[in-house]
Short mmCIF file of C-alpha atoms and ligand atoms in Angstrom, two decimals:
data_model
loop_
_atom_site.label_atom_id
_atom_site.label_comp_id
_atom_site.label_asym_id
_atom_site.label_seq_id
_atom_site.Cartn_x
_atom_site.Cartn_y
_atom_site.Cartn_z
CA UNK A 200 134.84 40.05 100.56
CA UNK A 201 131.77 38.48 98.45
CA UNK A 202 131.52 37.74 94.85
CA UNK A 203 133.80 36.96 92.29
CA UNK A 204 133.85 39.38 88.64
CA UNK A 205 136.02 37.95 86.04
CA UNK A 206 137.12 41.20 83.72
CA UNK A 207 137.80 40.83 80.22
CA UNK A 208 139.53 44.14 79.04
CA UNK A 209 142.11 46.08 78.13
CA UNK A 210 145.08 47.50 80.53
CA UNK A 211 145.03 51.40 80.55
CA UNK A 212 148.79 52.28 82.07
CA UNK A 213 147.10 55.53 83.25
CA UNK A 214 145.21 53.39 85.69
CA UNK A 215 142.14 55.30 85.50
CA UNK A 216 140.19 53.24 83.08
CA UNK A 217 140.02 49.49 81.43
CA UNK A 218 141.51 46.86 83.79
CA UNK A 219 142.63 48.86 86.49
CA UNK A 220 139.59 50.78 87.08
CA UNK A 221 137.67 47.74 86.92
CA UNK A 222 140.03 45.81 89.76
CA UNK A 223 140.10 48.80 91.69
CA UNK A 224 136.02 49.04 91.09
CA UNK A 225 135.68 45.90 92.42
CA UNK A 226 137.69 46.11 95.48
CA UNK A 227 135.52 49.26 96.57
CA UNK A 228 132.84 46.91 96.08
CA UNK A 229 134.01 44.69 98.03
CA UNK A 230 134.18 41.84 95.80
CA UNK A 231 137.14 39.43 94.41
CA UNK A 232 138.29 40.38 90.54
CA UNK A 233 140.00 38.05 88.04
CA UNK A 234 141.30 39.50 84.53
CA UNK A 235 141.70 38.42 80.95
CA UNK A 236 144.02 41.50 79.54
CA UNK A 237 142.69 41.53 76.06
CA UNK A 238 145.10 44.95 74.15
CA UNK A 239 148.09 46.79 76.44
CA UNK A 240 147.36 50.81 75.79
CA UNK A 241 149.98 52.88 76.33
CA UNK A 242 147.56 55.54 77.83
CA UNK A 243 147.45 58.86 79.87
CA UNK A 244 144.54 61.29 81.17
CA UNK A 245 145.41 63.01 77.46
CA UNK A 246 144.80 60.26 75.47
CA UNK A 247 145.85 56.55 73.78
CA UNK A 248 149.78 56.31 72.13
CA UNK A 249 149.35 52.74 71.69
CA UNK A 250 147.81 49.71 71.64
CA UNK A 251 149.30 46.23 71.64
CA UNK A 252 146.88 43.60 71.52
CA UNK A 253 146.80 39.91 72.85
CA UNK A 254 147.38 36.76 70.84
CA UNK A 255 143.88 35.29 70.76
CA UNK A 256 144.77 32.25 72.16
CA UNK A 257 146.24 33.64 75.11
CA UNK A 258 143.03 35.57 75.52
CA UNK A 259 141.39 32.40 75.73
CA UNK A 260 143.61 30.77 78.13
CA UNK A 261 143.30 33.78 80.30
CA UNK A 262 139.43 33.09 80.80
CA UNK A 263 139.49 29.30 80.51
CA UNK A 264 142.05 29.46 83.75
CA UNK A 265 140.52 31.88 85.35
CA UNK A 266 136.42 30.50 85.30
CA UNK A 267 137.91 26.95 85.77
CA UNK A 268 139.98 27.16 88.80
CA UNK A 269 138.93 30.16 90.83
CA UNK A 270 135.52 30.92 88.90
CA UNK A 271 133.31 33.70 88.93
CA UNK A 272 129.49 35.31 90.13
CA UNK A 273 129.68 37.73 87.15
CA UNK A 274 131.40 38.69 84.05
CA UNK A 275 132.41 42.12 82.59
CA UNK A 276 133.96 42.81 79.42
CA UNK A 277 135.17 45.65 78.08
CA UNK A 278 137.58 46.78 75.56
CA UNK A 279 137.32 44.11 72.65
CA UNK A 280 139.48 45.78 69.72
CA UNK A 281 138.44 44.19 66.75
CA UNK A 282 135.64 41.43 65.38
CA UNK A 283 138.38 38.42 66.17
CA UNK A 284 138.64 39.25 70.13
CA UNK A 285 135.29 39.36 70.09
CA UNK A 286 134.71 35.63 68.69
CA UNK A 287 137.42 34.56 70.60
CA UNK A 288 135.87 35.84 74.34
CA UNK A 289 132.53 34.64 73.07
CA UNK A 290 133.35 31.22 72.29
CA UNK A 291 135.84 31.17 75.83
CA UNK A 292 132.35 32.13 77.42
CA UNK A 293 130.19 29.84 75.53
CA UNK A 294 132.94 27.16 76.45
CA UNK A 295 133.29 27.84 80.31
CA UNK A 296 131.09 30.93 81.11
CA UNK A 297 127.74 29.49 80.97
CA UNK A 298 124.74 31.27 82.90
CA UNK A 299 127.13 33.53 84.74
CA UNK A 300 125.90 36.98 84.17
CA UNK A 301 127.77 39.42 81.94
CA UNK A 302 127.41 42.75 81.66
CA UNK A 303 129.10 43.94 78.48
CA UNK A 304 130.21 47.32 78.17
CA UNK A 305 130.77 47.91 74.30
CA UNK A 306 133.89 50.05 74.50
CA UNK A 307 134.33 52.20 70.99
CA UNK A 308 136.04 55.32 71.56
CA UNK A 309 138.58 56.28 74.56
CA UNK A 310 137.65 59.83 76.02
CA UNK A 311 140.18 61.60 74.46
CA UNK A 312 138.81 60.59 71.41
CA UNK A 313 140.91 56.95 70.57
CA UNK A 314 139.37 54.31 68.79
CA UNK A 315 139.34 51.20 70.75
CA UNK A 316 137.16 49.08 68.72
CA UNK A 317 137.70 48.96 64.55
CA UNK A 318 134.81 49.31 62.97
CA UNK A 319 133.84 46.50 61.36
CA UNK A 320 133.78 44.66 64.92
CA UNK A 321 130.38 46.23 65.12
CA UNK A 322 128.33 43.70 63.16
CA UNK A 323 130.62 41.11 65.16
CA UNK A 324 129.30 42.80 68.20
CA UNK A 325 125.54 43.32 67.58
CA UNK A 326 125.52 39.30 66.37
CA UNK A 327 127.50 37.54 69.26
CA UNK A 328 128.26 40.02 72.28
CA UNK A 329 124.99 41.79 72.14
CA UNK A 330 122.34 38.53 72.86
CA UNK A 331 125.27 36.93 75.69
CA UNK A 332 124.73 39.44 77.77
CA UNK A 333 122.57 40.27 80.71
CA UNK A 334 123.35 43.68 80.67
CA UNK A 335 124.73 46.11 77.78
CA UNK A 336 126.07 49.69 79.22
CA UNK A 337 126.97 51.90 75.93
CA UNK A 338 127.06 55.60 76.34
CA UNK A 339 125.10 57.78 73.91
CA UNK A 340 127.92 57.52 70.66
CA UNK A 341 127.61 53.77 71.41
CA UNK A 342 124.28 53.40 71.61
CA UNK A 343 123.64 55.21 68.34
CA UNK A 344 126.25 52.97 66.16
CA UNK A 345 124.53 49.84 67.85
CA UNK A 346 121.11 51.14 67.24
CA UNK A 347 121.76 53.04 63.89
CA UNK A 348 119.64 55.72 65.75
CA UNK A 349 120.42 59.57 66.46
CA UNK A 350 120.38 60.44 69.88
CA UNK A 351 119.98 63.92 71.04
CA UNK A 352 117.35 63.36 74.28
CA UNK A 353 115.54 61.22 76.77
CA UNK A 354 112.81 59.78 74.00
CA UNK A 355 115.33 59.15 71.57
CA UNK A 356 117.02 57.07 74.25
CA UNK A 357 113.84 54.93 75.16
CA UNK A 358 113.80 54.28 71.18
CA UNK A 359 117.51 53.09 70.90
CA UNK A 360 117.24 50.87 74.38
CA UNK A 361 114.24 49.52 72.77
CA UNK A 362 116.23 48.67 69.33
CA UNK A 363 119.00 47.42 71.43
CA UNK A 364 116.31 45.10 73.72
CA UNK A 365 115.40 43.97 70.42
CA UNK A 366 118.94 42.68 69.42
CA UNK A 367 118.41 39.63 72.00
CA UNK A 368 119.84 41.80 75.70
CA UNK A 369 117.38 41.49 78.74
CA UNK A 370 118.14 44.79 80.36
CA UNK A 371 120.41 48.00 78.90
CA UNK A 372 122.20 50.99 80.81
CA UNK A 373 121.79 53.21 78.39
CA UNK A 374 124.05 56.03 80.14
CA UNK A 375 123.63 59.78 79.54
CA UNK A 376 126.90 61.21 80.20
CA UNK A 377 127.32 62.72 77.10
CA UNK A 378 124.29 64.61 76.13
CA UNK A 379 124.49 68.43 76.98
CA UNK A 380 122.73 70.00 80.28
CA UNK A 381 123.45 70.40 83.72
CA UNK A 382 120.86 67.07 84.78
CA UNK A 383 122.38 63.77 83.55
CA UNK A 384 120.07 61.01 82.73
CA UNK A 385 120.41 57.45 82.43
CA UNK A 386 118.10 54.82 81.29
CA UNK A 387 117.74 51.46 82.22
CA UNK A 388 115.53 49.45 79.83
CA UNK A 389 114.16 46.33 80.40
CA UNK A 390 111.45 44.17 78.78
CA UNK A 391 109.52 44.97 81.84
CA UNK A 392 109.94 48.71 81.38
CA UNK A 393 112.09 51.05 81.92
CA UNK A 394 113.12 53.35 84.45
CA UNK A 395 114.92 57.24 84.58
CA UNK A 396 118.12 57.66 86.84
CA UNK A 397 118.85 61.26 86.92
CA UNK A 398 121.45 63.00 88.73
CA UNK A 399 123.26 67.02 88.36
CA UNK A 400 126.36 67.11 86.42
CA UNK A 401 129.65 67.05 88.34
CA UNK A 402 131.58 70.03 86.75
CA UNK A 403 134.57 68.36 86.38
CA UNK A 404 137.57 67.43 83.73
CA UNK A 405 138.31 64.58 85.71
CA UNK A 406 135.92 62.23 84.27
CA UNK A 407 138.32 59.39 82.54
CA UNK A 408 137.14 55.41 83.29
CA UNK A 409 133.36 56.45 84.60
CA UNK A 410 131.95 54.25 82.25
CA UNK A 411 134.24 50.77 83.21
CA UNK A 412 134.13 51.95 86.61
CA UNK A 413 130.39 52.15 86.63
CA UNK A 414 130.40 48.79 84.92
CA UNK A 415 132.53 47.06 86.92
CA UNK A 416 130.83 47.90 90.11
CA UNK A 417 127.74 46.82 88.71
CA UNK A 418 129.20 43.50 87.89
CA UNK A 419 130.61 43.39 91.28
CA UNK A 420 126.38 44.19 92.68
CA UNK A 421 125.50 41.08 90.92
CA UNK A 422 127.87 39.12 91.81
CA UNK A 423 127.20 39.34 95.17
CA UNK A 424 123.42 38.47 94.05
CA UNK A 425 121.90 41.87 94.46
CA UNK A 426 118.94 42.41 91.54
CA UNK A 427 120.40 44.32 88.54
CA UNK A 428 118.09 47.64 89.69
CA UNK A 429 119.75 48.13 93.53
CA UNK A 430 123.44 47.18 91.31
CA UNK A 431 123.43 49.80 89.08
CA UNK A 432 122.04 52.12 91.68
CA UNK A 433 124.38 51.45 93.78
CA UNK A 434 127.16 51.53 91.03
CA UNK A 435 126.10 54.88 90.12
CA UNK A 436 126.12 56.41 93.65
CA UNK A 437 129.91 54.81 93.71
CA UNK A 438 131.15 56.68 90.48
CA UNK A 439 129.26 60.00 91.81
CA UNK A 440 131.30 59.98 94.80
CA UNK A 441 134.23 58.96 93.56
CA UNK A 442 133.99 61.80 90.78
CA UNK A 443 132.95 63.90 93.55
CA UNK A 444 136.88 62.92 95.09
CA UNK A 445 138.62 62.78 92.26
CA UNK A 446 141.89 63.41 93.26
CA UNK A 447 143.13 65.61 90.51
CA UNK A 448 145.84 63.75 89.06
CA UNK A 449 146.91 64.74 85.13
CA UNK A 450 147.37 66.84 82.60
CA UNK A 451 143.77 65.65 80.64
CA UNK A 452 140.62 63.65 81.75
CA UNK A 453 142.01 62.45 85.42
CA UNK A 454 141.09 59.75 87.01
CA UNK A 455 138.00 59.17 89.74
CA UNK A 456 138.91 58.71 93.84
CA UNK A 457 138.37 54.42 93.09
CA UNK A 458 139.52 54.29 97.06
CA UNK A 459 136.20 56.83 98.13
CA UNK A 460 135.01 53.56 99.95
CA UNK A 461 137.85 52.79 101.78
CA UNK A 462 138.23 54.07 105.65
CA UNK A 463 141.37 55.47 106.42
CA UNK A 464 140.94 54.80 110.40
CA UNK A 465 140.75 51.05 109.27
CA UNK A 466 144.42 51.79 107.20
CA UNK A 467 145.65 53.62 110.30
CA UNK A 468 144.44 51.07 112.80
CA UNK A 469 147.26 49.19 110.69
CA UNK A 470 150.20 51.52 112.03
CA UNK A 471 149.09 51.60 115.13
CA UNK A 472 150.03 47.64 115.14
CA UNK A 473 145.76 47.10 115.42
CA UNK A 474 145.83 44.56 112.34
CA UNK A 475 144.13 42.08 114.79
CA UNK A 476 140.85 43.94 114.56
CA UNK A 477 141.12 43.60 111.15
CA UNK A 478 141.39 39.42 110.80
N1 ATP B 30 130.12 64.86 84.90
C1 ATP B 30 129.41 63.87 85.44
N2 ATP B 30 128.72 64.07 86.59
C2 ATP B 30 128.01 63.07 87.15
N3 ATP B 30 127.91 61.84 86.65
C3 ATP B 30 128.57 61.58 85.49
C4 ATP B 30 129.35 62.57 84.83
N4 ATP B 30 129.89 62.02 83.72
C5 ATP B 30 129.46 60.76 83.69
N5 ATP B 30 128.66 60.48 84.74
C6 ATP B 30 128.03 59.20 85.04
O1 ATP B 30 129.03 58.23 84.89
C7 ATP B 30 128.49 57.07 84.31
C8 ATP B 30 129.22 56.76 83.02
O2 ATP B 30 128.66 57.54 81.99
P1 ATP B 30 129.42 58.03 80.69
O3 ATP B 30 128.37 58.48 79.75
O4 ATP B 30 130.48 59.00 81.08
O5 ATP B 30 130.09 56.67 80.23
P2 ATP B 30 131.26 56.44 79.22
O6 ATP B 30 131.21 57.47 78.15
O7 ATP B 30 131.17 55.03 78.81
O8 ATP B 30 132.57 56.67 80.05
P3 ATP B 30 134.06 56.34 79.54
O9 ATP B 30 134.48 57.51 78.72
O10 ATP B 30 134.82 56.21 80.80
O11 ATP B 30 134.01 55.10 78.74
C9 ATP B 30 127.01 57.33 84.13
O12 ATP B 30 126.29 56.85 85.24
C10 ATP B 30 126.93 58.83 84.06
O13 ATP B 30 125.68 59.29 84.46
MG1 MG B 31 132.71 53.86 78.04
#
């Protein structure tokens, strides 16, 4: 194991998105996760019943424990909720967080089509979450509410990572998932340039959590101090084959094979009363 991610984000009891993608993105990585649970959902692969959020100050004490005892390589946050979270894990990060690396993935709307951010957190989110991190993943809805720019192709996307690089973020995965067409592009921006990722469209409905999972694992990259390009390339290679392997599960938007890294001769070399091969 190498790197530690703290995850700031909500708990999705489906366990295909939020917190326990992220954990479970970060163990295929390889890497150690901590958590600050910011909201419960009461979720499924059809959609969000509920939300119960944190007490602020517990969020606080979450991170504070976590970065102070056990620390961390990298950040990720995800599901915020509202404008207060988001002061409240940007101050905890100001306080304790310095010049670790956060990638901040500005969770708005659930798949199924849930809010998970009110919005009036946006201005909250442009002003403080925006210029902390070192990488900002939105999706194409995101992108355009952060931006205040229509998105419907590849150059509109170079114009809204642009806005976006403008808002005070060094680099943005601005990820393509959601514009029609069989190829699937994503764009990673810099202020040295930018770069294409392209990649066919997995014809699939089980498709709930790519975007924390792709996150997280990207967190988990630099963490273990690989440069932000070979992260997300290797993050996105992860959520292809673990799409790819979905297992099926649910009556909506199922959740992605998170275990596609993990060899099953290794698990059955633990049966087999092997488990010193594995110390
Ligand atoms: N059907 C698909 N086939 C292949 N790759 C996909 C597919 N859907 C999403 N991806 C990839 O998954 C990653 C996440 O993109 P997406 O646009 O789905 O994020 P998201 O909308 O934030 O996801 P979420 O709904 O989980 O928050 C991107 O790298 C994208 O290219
Ligand atoms: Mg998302």
């Amino acid at each position: 194991m190498q790197g530690r991610v703290l995850i700031i984000a909500g708990s999705d009891s489906g366990g295909g998105a939020g917190i326990q993608a992220d954990i479970k993105a970060c163990a295929a990585m390889d890497a150690y996760s901590g958590t600050a649970i910011t909201a419960l959902t009461a979720q499924d692969t059809l959609g969000v019943h509920g939300v119960h959020p944190v007490p602020l100050d517990f969020i606080r004490h979450q991170i504070r424990l976590s970065l102070r005892d056990i620390g961390a390589d990298a950040i990720k946050t995800g599901m915020l909720g509202d404008a207060a979270t988001i002061d409240a894990v940007c101050d905890a990060l100001a306080e304790d967080g310095q010049g670790i690396p956060l990638v901040a993935d500005p969770v708005m709307v659930a798949k199924g089509g849930s809010n998970l951010l009110a919005p009036d957190a946006v201005a909250t989110l442009k002003r403080r979450l925006v210029p902390a991190a070192a990488l900002l993943t939105p999706n194409i809805p995101e992108a355009e509410v952060i931006s205040g720019m229509r998105i419907t192709g590849l150059e509109e996307m170079r114009a809204a990572a642009a806005a976006m690089l403008a808002m005070g973020v060094p680099a943005v995965l601005l990820k393509g998932g959601h514009l029609e067409g069989n190829r699937l592009l994503d764009l990673l921006a810099t202020r040295d340039g930018s770069e294409v990722f392209e990649s066919a469209r997995i014809h699939s409905r089980h498709t709930h959590g790519t975007g924390c999972t792709l996150a997280s694992s990207i967190a988990a990259g630099l963490a273990q101090g690989m440069a932000l390009r070979d992260a997300v390339l290797r993050g996105r290679a992860y959520v292809q084959a673990a799409l790819r392997t979905a297992p099926g599960l649910g009556q909506g938007h199922g959740p992605l094979n998170h275990g596609v890294t993990v060899d099953p001769a290794r698990i059955e070399a633990l049966t087999h009363g092997a488990d010193a091969a594995l110390a």
